[in-house]
Short mmCIF file of C-alpha atoms in Angstrom, two decimals:
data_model
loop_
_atom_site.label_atom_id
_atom_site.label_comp_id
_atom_site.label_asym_id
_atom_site.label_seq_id
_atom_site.Cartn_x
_atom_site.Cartn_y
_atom_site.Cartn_z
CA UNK A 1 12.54 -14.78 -35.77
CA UNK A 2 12.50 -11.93 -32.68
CA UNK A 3 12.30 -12.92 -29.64
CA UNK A 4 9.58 -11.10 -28.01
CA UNK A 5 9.85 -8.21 -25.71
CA UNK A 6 9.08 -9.02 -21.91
CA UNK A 7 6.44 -6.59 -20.48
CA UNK A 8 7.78 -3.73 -17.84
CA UNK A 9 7.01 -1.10 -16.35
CA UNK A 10 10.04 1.68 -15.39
CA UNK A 11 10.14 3.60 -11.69
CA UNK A 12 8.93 6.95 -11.86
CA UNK A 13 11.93 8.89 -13.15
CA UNK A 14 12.02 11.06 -9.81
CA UNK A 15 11.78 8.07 -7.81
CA UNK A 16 14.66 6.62 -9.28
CA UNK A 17 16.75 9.03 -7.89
CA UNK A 18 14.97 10.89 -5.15
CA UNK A 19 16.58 14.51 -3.39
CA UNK A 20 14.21 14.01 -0.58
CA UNK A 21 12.58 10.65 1.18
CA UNK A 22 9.66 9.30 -0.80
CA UNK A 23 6.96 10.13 0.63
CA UNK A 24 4.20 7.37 1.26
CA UNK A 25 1.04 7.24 3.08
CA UNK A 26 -0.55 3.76 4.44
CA UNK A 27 -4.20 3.87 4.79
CA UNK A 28 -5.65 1.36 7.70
CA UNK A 29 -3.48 -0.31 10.45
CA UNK A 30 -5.21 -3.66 10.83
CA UNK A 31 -3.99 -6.99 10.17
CA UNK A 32 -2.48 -5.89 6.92
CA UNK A 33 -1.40 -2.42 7.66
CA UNK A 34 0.36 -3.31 11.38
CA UNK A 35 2.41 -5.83 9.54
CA UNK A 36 3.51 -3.87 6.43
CA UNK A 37 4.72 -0.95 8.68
CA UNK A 38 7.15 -3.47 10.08
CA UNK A 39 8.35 -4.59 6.57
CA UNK A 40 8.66 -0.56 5.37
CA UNK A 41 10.72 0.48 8.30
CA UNK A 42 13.29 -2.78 6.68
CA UNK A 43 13.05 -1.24 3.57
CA UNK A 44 13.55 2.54 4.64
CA UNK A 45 17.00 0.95 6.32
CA UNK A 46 17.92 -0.77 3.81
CA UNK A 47 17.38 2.08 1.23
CA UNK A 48 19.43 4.61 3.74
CA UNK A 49 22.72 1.99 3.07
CA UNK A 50 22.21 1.89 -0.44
CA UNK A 51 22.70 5.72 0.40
CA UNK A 52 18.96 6.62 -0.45
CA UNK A 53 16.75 8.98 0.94
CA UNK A 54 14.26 6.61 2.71
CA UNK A 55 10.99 6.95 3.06
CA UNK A 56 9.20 8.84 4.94
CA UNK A 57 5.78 7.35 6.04
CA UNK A 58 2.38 8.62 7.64
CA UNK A 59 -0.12 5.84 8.31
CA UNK A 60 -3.85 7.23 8.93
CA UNK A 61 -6.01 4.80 11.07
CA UNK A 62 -8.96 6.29 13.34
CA UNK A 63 -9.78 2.63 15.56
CA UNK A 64 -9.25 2.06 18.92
CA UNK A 65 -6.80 -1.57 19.93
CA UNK A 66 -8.49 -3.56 21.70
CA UNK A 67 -8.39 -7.23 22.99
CA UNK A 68 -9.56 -8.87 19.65
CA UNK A 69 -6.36 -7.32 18.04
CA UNK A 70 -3.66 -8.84 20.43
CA UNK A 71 -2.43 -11.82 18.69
CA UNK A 72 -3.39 -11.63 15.25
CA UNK A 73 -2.26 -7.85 14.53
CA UNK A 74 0.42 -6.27 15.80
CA UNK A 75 -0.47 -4.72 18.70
CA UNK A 76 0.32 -5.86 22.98
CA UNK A 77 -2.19 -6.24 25.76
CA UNK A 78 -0.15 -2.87 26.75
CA UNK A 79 -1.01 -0.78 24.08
CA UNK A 80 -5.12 -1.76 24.42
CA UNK A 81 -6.96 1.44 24.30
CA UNK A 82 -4.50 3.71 22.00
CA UNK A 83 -4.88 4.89 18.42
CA UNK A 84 -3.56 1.44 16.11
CA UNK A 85 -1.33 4.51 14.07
CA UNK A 86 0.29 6.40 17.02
CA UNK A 87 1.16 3.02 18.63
CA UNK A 88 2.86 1.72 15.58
CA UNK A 89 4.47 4.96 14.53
CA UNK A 90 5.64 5.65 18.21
CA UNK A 91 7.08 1.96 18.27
CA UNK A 92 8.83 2.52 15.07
CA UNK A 93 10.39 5.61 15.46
CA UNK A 94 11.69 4.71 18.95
CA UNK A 95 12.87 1.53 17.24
CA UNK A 96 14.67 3.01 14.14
CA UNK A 97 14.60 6.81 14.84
CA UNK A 98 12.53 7.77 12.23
CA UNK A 99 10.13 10.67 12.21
CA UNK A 100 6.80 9.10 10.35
CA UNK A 101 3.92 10.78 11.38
CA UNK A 102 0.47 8.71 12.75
CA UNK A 103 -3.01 10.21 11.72
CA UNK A 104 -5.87 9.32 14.45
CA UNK A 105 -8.25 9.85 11.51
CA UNK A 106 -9.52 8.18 8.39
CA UNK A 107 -8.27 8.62 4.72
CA UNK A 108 -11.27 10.48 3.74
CA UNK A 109 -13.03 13.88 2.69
CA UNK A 110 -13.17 16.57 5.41
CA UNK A 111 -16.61 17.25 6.61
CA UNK A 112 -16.96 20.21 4.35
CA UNK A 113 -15.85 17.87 1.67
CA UNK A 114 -12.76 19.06 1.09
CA UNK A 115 -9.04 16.68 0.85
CA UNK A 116 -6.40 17.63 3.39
CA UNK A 117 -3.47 19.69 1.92
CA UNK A 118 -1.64 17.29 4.04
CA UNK A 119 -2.83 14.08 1.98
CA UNK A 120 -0.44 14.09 -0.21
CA UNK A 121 2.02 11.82 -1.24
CA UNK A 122 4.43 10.01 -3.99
CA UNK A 123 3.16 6.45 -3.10
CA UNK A 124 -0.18 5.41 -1.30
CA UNK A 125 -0.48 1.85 0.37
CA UNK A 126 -4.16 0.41 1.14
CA UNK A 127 -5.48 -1.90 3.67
CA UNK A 128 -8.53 -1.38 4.10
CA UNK A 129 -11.82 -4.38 4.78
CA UNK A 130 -14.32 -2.74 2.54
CA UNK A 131 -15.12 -2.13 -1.25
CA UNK A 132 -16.82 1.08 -0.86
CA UNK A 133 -13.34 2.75 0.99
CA UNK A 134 -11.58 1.39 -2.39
CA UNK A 135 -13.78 3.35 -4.62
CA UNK A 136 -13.60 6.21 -2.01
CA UNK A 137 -9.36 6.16 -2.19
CA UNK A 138 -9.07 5.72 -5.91
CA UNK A 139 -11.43 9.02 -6.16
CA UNK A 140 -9.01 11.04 -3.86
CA UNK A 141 -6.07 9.88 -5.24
CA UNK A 142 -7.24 11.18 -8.88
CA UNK A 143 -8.28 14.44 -7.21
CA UNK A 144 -4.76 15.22 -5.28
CA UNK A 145 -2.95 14.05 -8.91
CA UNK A 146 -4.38 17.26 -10.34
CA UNK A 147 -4.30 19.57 -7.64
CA UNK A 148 -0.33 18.09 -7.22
CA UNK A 149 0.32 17.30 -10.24
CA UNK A 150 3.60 19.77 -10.58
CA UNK A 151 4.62 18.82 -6.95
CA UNK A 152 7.03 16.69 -5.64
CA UNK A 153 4.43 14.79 -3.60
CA UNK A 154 2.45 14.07 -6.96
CA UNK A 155 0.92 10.94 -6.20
CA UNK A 156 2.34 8.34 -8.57
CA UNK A 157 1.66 4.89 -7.51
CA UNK A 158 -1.29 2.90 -5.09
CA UNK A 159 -0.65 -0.46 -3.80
CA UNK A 160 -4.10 -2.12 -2.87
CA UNK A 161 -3.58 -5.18 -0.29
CA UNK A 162 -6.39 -7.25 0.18
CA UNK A 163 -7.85 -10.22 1.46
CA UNK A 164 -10.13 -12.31 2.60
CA UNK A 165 -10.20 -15.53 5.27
CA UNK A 166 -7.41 -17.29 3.26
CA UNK A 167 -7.21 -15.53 0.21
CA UNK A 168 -5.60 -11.99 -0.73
CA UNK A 169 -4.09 -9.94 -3.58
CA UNK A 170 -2.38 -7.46 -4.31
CA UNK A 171 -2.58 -4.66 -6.94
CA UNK A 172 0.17 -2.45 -8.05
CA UNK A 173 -1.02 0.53 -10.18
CA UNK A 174 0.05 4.21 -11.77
CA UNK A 175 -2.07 7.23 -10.43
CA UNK A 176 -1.82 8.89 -14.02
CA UNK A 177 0.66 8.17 -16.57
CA UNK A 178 4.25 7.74 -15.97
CA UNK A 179 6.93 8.30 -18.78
CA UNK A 180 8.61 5.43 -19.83
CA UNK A 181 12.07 5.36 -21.40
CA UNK A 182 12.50 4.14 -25.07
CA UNK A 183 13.53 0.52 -24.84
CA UNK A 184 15.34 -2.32 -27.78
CA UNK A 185 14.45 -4.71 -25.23
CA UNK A 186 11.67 -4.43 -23.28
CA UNK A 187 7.69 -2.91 -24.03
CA UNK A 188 7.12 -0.89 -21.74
CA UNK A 189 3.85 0.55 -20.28
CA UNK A 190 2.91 3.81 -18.86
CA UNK A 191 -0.06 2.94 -17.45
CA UNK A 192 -0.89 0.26 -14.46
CA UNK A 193 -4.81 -0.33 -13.69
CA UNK A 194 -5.80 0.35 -10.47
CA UNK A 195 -8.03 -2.43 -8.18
CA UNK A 196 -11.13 -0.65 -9.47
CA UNK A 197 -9.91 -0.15 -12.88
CA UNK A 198 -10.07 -3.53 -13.06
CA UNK A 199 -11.87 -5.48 -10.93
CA UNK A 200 -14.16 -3.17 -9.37
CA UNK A 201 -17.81 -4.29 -10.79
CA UNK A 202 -16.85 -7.15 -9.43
CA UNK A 203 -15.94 -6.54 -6.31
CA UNK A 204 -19.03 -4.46 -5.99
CA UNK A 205 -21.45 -7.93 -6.81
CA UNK A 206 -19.54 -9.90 -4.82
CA UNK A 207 -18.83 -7.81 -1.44
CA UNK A 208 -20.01 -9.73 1.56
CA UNK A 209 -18.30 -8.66 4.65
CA UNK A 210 -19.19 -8.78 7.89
CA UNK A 211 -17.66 -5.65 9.44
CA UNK A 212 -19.03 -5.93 13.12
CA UNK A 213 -15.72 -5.53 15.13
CA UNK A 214 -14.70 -8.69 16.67
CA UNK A 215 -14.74 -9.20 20.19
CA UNK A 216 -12.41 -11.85 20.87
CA UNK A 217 -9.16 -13.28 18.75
CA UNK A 218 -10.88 -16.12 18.83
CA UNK A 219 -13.93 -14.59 16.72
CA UNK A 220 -11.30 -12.59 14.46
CA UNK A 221 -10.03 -16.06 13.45
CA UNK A 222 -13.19 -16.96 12.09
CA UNK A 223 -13.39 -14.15 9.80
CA UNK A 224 -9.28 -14.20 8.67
CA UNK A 225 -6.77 -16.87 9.15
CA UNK A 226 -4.07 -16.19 11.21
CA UNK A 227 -0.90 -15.63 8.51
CA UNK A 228 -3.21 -14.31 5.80
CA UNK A 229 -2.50 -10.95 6.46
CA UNK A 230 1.43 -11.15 7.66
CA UNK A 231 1.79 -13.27 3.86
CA UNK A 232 0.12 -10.20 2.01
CA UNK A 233 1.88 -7.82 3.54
CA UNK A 234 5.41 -9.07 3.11
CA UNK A 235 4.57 -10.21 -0.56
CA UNK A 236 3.34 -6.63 -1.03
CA UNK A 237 6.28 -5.39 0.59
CA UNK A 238 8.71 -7.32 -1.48
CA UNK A 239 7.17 -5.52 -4.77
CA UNK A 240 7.86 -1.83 -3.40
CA UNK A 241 11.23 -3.17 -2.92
CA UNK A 242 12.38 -4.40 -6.02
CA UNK A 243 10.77 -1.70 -7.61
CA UNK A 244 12.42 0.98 -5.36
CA UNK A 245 15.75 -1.30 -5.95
CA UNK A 246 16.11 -2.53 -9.80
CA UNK A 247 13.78 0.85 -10.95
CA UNK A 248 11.60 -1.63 -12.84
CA UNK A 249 8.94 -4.47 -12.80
CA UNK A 250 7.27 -7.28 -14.59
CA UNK A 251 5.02 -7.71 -12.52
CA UNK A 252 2.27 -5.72 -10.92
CA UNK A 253 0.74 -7.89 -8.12
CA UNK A 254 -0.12 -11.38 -7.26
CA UNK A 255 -3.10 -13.77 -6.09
CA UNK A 256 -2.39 -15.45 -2.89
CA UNK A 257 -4.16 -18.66 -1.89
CA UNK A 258 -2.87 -19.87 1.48
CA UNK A 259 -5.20 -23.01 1.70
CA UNK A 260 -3.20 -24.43 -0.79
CA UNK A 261 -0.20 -22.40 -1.07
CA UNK A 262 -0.31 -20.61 -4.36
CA UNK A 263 0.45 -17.57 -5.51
CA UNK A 264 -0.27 -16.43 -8.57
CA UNK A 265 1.31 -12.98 -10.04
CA UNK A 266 -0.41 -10.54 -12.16
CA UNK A 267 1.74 -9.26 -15.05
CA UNK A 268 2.40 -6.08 -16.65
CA UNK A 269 0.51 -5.81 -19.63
CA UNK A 270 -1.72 -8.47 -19.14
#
């Protein structure tokens, strides 16, 4: 009797071997966003001495820092008042001498309802607070695959990262089909589903966030537990990096509990 084949899903064939840094875009620089900035930078060094390209990153964020953020997000009591993406970017690249770019603006449709020609990217990273911004990103990312889709930037993968007080996931899916390699071994699948895909009807019935800004840390730790969002980002991190690194996966995200400590991972294929 066969054993049976384990699930995968292969790298984008250009991503395997890049000419040029992948490009990648992070949407929001909250909690989530500050913290997997930090953990990108470690990968984009780490890539550049396996004699990779690196990444090259734009985060788009249109708040303001302010006192609540101290503490919990990455952010000093000397950067209060500046754009959350120009402070991290500028700490970055003075930290590793990159040249990632900051947008002071939100991952959205231009007022004429047009996408920036600028927008796109090979990988898209989202941490956003709110259901409706999901549904907004996935319908982007579908319009820049056609308008890119014989470009190097052609979107090809969106990692959602969510959460809420003490729970989170994360969601690893294909914008379009990717070509798999014929494999003895493994089944492989072209095809991830995305956050909405997926869960998104349920998500809808069960959205109940408050998104008044919070005016204290205090208050913010109310809302979201202090490591919640440092634990989804560097779990979220780690599957970009063994993707970028072995050029496959088995799985495509995870459920995080913190409360109890469990994490649960979400499968190709299943």
């Amino acid at each position: 009797m066969k054993a049976p084949k384990t699930n995968v899903h292969f790298l984008d064939n250009y991503l395997l071997s890049p000419t040029n840094p992948i490009r990648i875009n992070v949407i929001g620089a909250g909690g989530t966003g500050s913290k997997i900035m930090t953990a990108l930078m470690e990968i984009n060094h780490s890539l550049l001495e396996l004699d990779h390209p690196g990444l090259d990153v734009c985060l788009w964020d249109d708040d303001i820092i302010t006192s609540a953020n101290v503490g919990r997000q990455r952010f000093a009591e000397s950067e209060k008042g500046l754009f959350k993406s120009q402070a991290i970017i500028n700490r970055l690249n003075r930290w590793s001498g990159t040249n990632w770019k900051a947008e002071t603006k939100r991952f959205e449709r231009d007022f004429d309802g047009k996408i920036p020609d600028y927008a796109g990217a090979s990988v898209y990273v989202s941490c956003t607070d709110t259901v409706a911004s999901r549904f907004a990103i996935s319908e982007i990312l579908h319009e820049l695959n056609k308008k890119y889709q014989n470009h190097r930037d052609k979107g090809r993968y969106w990692l959602d990262l969510g959460n809420s007080k003490d729970t989170g996931q994360a969601v690893l899916s294909t914008i379009g089909r990717i070509e798999q390699p014929a494999s003895k071994k493994f089944k492989t699948f072209e095809t991830l589903p995305s956050i909405i895909e997926e869960y998104g009807n349920a998500m809808v019935s069960s959205e109940q966030e408050d998104n008044t800004p919070s005016c204290s840390l205090a208050e913010a730790l109310s809302k979201q537990d202090l490591f919640i969002s440092s634990t989804i980002a560097q779990l979220g991190a780690s599957l970009l990096w063994n993707l970028f690194k072995t050029g496959m996966t088995e799985n495509r995200g995870f459920f995080l509990n913190l409360q109890n400590f469990r994490t649960q991972p979400i499968c190709v294929g299943s």
